[in-house]
XYZ file of C-alpha atoms in Angstrom:
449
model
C 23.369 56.725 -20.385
C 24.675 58.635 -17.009
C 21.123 60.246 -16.638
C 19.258 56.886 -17.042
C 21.680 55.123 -14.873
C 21.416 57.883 -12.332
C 17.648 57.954 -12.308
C 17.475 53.975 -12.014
C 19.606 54.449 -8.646
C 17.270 56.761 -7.473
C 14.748 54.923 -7.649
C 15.970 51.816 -6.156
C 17.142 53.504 -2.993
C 13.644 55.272 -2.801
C 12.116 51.539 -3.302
C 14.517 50.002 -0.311
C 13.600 53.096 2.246
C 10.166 53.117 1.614
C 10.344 49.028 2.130
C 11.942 49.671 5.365
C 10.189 52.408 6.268
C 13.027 55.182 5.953
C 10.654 57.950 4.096
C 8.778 58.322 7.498
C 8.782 61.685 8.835
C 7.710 60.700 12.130
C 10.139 57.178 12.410
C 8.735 53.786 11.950
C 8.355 50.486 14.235
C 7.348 48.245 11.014
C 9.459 45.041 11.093
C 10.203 43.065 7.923
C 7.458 40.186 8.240
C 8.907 36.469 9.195
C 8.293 33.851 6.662
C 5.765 31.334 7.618
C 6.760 28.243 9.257
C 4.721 24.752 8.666
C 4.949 21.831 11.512
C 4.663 18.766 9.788
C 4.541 15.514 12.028
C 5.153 11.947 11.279
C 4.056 8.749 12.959
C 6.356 5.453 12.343
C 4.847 2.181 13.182
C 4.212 -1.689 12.485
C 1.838 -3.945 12.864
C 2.740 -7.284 14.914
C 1.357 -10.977 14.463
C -2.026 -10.392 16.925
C -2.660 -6.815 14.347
C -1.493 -4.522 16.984
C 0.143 -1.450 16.007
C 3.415 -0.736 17.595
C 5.455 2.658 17.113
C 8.608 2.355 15.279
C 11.624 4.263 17.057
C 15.086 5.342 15.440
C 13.436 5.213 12.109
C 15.229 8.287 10.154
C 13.510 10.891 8.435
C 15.586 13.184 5.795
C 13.921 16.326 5.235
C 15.095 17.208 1.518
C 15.016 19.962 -0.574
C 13.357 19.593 -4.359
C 16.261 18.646 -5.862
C 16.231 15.641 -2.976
C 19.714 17.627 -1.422
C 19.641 16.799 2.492
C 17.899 19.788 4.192
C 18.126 17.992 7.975
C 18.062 14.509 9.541
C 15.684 13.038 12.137
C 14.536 10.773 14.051
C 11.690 9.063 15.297
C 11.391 9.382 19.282
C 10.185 5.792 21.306
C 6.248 6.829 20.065
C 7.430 6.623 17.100
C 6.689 10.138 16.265
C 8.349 13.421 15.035
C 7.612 17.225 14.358
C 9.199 19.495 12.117
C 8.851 23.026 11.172
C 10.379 24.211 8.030
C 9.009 27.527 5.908
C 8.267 25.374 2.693
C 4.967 24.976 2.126
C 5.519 21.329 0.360
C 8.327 19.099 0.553
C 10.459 16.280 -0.050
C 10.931 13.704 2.447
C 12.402 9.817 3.189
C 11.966 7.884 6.278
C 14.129 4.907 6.190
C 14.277 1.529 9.074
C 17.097 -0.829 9.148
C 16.629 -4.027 10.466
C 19.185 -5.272 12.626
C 19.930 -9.059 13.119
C 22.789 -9.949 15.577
C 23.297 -6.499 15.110
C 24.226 -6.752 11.597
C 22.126 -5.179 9.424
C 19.477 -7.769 7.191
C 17.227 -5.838 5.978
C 16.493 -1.860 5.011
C 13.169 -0.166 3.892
C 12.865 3.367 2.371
C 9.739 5.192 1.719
C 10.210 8.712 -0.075
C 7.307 11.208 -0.910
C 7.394 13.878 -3.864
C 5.506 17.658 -3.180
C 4.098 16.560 0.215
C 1.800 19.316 2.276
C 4.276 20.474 4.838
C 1.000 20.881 7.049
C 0.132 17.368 7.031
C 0.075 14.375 9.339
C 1.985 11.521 7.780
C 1.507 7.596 9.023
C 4.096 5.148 7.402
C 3.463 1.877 8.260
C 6.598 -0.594 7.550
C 6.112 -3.776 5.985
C 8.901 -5.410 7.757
C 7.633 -7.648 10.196
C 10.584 -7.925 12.086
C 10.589 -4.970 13.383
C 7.612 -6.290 15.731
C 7.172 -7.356 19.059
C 5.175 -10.386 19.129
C 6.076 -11.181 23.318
C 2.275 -9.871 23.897
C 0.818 -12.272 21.251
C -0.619 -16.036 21.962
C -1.394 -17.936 19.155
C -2.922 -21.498 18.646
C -2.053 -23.999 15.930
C -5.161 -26.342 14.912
C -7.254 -28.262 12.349
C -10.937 -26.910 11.902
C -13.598 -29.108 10.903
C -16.092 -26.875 8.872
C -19.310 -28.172 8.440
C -21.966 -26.945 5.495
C -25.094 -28.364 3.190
C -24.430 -31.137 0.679
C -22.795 -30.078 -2.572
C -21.829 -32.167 -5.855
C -18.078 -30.967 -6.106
C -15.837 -28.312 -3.525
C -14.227 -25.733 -6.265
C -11.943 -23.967 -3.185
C -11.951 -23.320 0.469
C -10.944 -20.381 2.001
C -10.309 -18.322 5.261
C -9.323 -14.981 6.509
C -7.052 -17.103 9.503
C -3.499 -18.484 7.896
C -3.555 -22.404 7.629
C -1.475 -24.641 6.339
C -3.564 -27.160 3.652
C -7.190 -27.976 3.596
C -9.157 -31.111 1.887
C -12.896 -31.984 1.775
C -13.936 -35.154 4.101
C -17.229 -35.763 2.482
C -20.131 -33.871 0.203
C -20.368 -32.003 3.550
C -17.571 -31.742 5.090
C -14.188 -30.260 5.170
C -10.849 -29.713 7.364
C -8.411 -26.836 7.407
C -5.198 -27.928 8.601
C -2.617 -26.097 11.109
C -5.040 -23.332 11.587
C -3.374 -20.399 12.894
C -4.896 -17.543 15.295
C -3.117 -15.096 17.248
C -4.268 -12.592 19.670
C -2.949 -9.753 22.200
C -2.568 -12.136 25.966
C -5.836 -11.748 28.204
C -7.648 -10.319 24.881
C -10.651 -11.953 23.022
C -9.918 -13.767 20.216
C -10.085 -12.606 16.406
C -13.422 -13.070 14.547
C -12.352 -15.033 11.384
C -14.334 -16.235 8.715
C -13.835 -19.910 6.921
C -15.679 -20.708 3.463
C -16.459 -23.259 0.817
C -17.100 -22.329 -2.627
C -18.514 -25.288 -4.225
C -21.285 -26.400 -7.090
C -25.072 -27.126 -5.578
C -26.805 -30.488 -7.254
C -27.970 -27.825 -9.777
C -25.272 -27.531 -10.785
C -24.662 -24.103 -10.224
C -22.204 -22.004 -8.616
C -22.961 -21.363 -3.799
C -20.611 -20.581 -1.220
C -21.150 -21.286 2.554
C -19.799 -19.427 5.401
C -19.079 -18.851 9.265
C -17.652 -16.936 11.593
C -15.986 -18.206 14.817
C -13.440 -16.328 17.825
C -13.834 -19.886 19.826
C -9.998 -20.574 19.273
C -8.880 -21.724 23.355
C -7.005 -25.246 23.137
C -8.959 -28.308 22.821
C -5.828 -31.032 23.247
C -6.635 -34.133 21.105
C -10.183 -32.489 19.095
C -10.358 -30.052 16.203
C -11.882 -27.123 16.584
C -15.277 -26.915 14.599
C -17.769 -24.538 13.204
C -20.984 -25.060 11.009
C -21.472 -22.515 8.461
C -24.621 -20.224 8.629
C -24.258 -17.792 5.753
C -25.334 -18.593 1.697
C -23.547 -16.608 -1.068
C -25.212 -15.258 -3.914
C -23.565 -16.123 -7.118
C -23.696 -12.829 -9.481
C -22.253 -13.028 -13.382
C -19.052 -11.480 -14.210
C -18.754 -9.365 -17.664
C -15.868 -10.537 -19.081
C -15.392 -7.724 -21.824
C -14.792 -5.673 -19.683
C -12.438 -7.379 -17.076
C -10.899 -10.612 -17.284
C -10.404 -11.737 -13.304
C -12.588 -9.897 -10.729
C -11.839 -10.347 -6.990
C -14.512 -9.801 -4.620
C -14.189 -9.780 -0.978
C -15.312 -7.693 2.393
C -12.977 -5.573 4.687
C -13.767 -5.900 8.427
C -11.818 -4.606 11.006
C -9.028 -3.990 8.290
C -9.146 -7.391 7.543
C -10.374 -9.518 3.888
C -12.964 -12.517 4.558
C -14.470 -14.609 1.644
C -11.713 -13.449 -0.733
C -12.445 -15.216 -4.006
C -11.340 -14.671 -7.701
C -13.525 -15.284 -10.698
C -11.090 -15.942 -13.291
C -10.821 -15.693 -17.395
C -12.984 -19.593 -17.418
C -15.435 -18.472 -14.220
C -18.623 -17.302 -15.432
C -19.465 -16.142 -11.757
C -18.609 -14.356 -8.643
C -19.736 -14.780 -5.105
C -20.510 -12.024 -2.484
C -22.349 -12.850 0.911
C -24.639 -10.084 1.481
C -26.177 -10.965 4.826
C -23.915 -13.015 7.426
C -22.709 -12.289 11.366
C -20.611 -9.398 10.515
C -22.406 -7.396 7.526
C -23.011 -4.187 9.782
C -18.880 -4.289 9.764
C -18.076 -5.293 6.587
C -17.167 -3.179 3.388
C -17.484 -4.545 0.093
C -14.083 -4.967 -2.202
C -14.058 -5.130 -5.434
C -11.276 -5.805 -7.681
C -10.659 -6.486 -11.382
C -7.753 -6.969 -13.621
C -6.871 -6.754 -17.146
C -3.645 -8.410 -18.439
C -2.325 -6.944 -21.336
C 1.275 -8.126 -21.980
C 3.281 -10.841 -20.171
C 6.733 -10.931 -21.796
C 10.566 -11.147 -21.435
C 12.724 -7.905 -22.688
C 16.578 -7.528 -22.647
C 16.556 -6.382 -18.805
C 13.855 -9.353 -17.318
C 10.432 -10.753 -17.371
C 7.718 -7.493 -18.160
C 4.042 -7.402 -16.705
C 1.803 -4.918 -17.632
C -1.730 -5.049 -16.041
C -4.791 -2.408 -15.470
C -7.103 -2.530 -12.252
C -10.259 -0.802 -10.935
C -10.075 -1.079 -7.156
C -13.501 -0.204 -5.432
C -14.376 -0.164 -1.719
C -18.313 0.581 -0.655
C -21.053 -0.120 1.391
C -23.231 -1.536 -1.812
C -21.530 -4.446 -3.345
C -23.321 -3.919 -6.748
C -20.669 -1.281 -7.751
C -17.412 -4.121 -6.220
C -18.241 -6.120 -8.959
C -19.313 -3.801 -11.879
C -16.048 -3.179 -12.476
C -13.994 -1.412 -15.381
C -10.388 -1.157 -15.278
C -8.341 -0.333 -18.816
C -8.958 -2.736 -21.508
C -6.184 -1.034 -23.640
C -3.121 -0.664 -22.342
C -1.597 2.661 -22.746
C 1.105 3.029 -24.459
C 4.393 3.223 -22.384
C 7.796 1.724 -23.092
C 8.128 -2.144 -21.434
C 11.595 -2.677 -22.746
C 14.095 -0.365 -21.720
C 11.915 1.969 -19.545
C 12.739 5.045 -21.614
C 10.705 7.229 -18.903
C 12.977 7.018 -16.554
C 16.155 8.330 -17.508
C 19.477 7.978 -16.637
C 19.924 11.085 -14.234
C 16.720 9.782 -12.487
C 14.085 12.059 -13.982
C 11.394 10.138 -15.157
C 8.125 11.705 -17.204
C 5.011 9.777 -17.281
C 3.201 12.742 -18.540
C 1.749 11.174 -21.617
C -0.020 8.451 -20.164
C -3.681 10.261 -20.520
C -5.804 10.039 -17.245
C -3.311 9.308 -14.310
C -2.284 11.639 -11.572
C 0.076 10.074 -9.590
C 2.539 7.455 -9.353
C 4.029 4.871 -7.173
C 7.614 3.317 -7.472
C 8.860 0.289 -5.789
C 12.246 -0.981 -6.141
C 14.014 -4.098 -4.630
C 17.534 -4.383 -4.733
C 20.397 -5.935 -3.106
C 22.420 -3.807 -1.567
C 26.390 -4.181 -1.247
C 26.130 -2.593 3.133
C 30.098 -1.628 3.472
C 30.044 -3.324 6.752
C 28.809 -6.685 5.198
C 29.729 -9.607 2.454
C 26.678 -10.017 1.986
C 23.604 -8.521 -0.179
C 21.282 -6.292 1.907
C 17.699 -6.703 0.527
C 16.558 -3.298 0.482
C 12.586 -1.948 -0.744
C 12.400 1.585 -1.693
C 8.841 3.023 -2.383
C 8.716 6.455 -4.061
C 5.477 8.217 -4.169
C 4.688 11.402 -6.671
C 3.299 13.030 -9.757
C 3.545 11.836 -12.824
C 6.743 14.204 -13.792
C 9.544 14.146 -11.607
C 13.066 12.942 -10.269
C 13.364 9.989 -8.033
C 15.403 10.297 -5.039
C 19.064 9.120 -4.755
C 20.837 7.245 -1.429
C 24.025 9.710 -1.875
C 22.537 12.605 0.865
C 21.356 10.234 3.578
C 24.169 9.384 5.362
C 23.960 5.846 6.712
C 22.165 4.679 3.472
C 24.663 6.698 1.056
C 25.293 2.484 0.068
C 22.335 2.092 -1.792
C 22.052 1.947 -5.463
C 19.382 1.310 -7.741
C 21.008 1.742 -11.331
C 19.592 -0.997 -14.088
C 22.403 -3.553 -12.729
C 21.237 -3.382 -9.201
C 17.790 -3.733 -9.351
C 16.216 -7.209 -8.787
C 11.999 -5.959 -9.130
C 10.970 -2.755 -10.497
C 7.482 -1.721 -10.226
C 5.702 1.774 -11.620
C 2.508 2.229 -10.670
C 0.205 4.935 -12.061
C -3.119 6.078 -10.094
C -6.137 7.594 -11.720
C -9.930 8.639 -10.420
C -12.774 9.716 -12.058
C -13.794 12.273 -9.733
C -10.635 13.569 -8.151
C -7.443 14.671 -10.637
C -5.398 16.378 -8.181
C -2.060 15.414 -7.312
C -2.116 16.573 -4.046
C -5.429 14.745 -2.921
C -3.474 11.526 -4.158
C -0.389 12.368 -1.919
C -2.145 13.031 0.975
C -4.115 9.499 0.744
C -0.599 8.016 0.423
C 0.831 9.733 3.408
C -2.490 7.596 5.858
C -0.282 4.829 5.491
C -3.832 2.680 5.141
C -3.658 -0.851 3.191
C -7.137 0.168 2.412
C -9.175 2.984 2.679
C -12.919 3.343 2.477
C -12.938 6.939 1.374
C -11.382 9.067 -0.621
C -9.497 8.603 -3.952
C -7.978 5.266 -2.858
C -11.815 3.949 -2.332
C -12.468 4.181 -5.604
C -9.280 4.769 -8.463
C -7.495 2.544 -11.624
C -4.293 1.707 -11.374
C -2.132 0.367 -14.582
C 0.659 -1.312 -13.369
C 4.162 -2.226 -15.260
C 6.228 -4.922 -13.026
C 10.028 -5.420 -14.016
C 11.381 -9.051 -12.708
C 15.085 -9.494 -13.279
């Protein structure tokens, strides 16, 4: 026992001088090698009533370890930017915004991401729009008279500009009322796009559209536009989805957003109008597969096939699940107690999204804060907790707290990787035309208390 305990010491002190060089007969200027350091960088920002994008400043970022213990805090500078350098090659990470009102705060949002590249470039854009400045924004308030070919019956009108109602005048003829249009002062004036989905004296299913950015005041007139665009009507499979949406994305923006439904035998898509050399086709479809209360609220479950493109044949030939897999809608057994949740067994999906609403007891308020948190990772892990991050150490999100729950689970057929999902989280993009967000099925579980 002596010998082989002597003999193990010998060769552990011949290991540690040959690692630092001490078996050199002519000395040594070999250094123990520094670990690698990453720089990751963040940009915070929001995007005001005219869609301009404004940095967010003093939002705080919480670098944490994988356990979600506080590594350091940060903050966002007035660009609404931040660098870090850390020797982890992925990490944890929250970046948090209270809203103040008469400096009181009325409002907090959290978004926290799971195994993130520590080389990346992160965007998070905050839903919260009063953290914008609108003071460089003019907007007009007025009724538009749309004009378009004679049709037996208007099923719907729509437009990508907010308004308030909207009625047909005649066969011809219709009127959006308290149309509103904002733009940045001195700048042009938003395309957007107004439409009539109606039945033709064939009785089949047409659509008519325009575009218009003539929005300066016209005191005692409406504004007016004829439409110059047809739709083409295309049949919707419904074995394979029951609603399909179809729509185009221009300048991050939705025009001629319609639904076919379970009872709508057709779609519409406008292939050929002012704006197709700018437009994206959107496709989505749905699949509702339970609609029920439980003991803790009202339980959704839904599948959808999201699809962005430059061909609109594949936004409409969509196939999200028509089984539902099979996950628990009544207690939520995934997630458990401690805050680990495992998703693992639901075949197919790569990563998931978590978005909880609560309200929050603030210590310096009587009332409830309402708080979002969005968590983004794989589809095994532990959620983060409040307890670590100073200032929002007050939030809780234990089964008596929460007011919405959502878990949503992201597949493509291509792309299986976590981290390609993670990274297309961390754009910060509503939509994104490539990638594994252009193209991916979702199956979604909502929790309403």
């Amino acid at each position: 026992m002596n010998n082989f305990s002597k003999s193990t010491l010998a060769i552990a002190l011949f290991s540690t001088l040959v690692a630092c060089g001490g078996g050199s007969s002519g000395g040594s200027d070999d250094k123990l090698t520094p670990p690698t350091t990453y720089t990751f960088t963040l940009n915070a920002k929001v995007i005001n009533q005219c869609g301009i994008e404004q940095p967010v400043a003093n939002a705080d970022f919480y670098l944490q370890n994988a356990q979600w213990g506080l590594v350091s805090a940060h903050q966002t500078d007035a660009n609404g930017q931040l660098s870090i350098t850390t020797t982890e090659q992925t990490i944890n990470y929250t970046v948090a915004k209270e809203q103040l009102t008469n400096g009181a705060v009325s409002n907090v949002e959290l978004r926290s991401f799971i195994d993130a590249d520590s080389t990346g470039q992160a965007t998070i854009v905050f839903d919260n729009p009063q953290l914008a400045d609108n003071t460089s924004c003019e907007c007009q308030t007025q009724d538009l008279d749309l004009s378009y070919s004679l049709v037996s019956s208007v099923d719907s009108l729509a437009s990508s500009a907010q308004f308030a109602s909207s009625n047909t005048i005649d066969a011809s003829n219709a009127r959006f009322s308290d149309v509103e249009v904002c733009r940045q002062t001195a700048k042009a004036w938003p395309n957007e796009s107004f439409m009539v989905v109606a039945t033709n004296s064939q009785d089949n299913l047409t659509a008519f559209s325009g575009f218009t950015n003539s929005f300066d005041t016209t005191p005692g007139e409406n504004w007016r536009l004829n439409t110059n665009a047809i739709a083409i009507a295309l049949d919707v499979d419904h074995t394979k989805v029951a609603q399909l949406t179809a729509a185009q994305l221009i300048n991050n923006k939705l025009h001629f957003d319609f639904t076919a439904k379970q009872n709508d035998a057709q779609v519409i898509v406008f292939d050929n109008h002012a704006q197709s050399d700018n437009a994206t086709y959107y496709g989505r479809g749905v699949n509702i597969h339970q609609e029920s209360a439980s003991i803790v609220g009202k339980v959704t479950v839904k599948s959808f096939h999201t699809h962005l493109s430059n061909q609109y044949e594949s936004t409409v030939d969509l196939s999200p699940a028509v089984v539902a897999p099979e996950v628990d809608t009544v207690i939520f057994s995934e997630v458990s107690p401690d805050g680990s949740y495992d998703y693992s067994k639901v075949d197919g999906y790569s990563a998931i999204h978590f978005t909880t609403q609560v309200g929050a007891d603030h210590p310096q308020s009587n009332t409830k804060i309402p708080t979002t948190w969005h968590v983004y990772g794989p589809m095994t892990g532990t959620l983060p907790v409040a307890d670590t991050l100073e200032k929002y150490s007050y939030i809780k999100r234990d089964i008596a707290t929460i007011e919405n729950l959502t878990v949503e689970m992201f597949s493509n057929d291509t792309v299986t990787n976590y981290d390609s999902f993670i990274s297309a989280f961390s754009k910060g993009d509503t939509y994104q035309t490539t990638g594994v967000l252009s193209n991916y099925r979702t199956h979604v579980l909502e929790l309403e208390k």
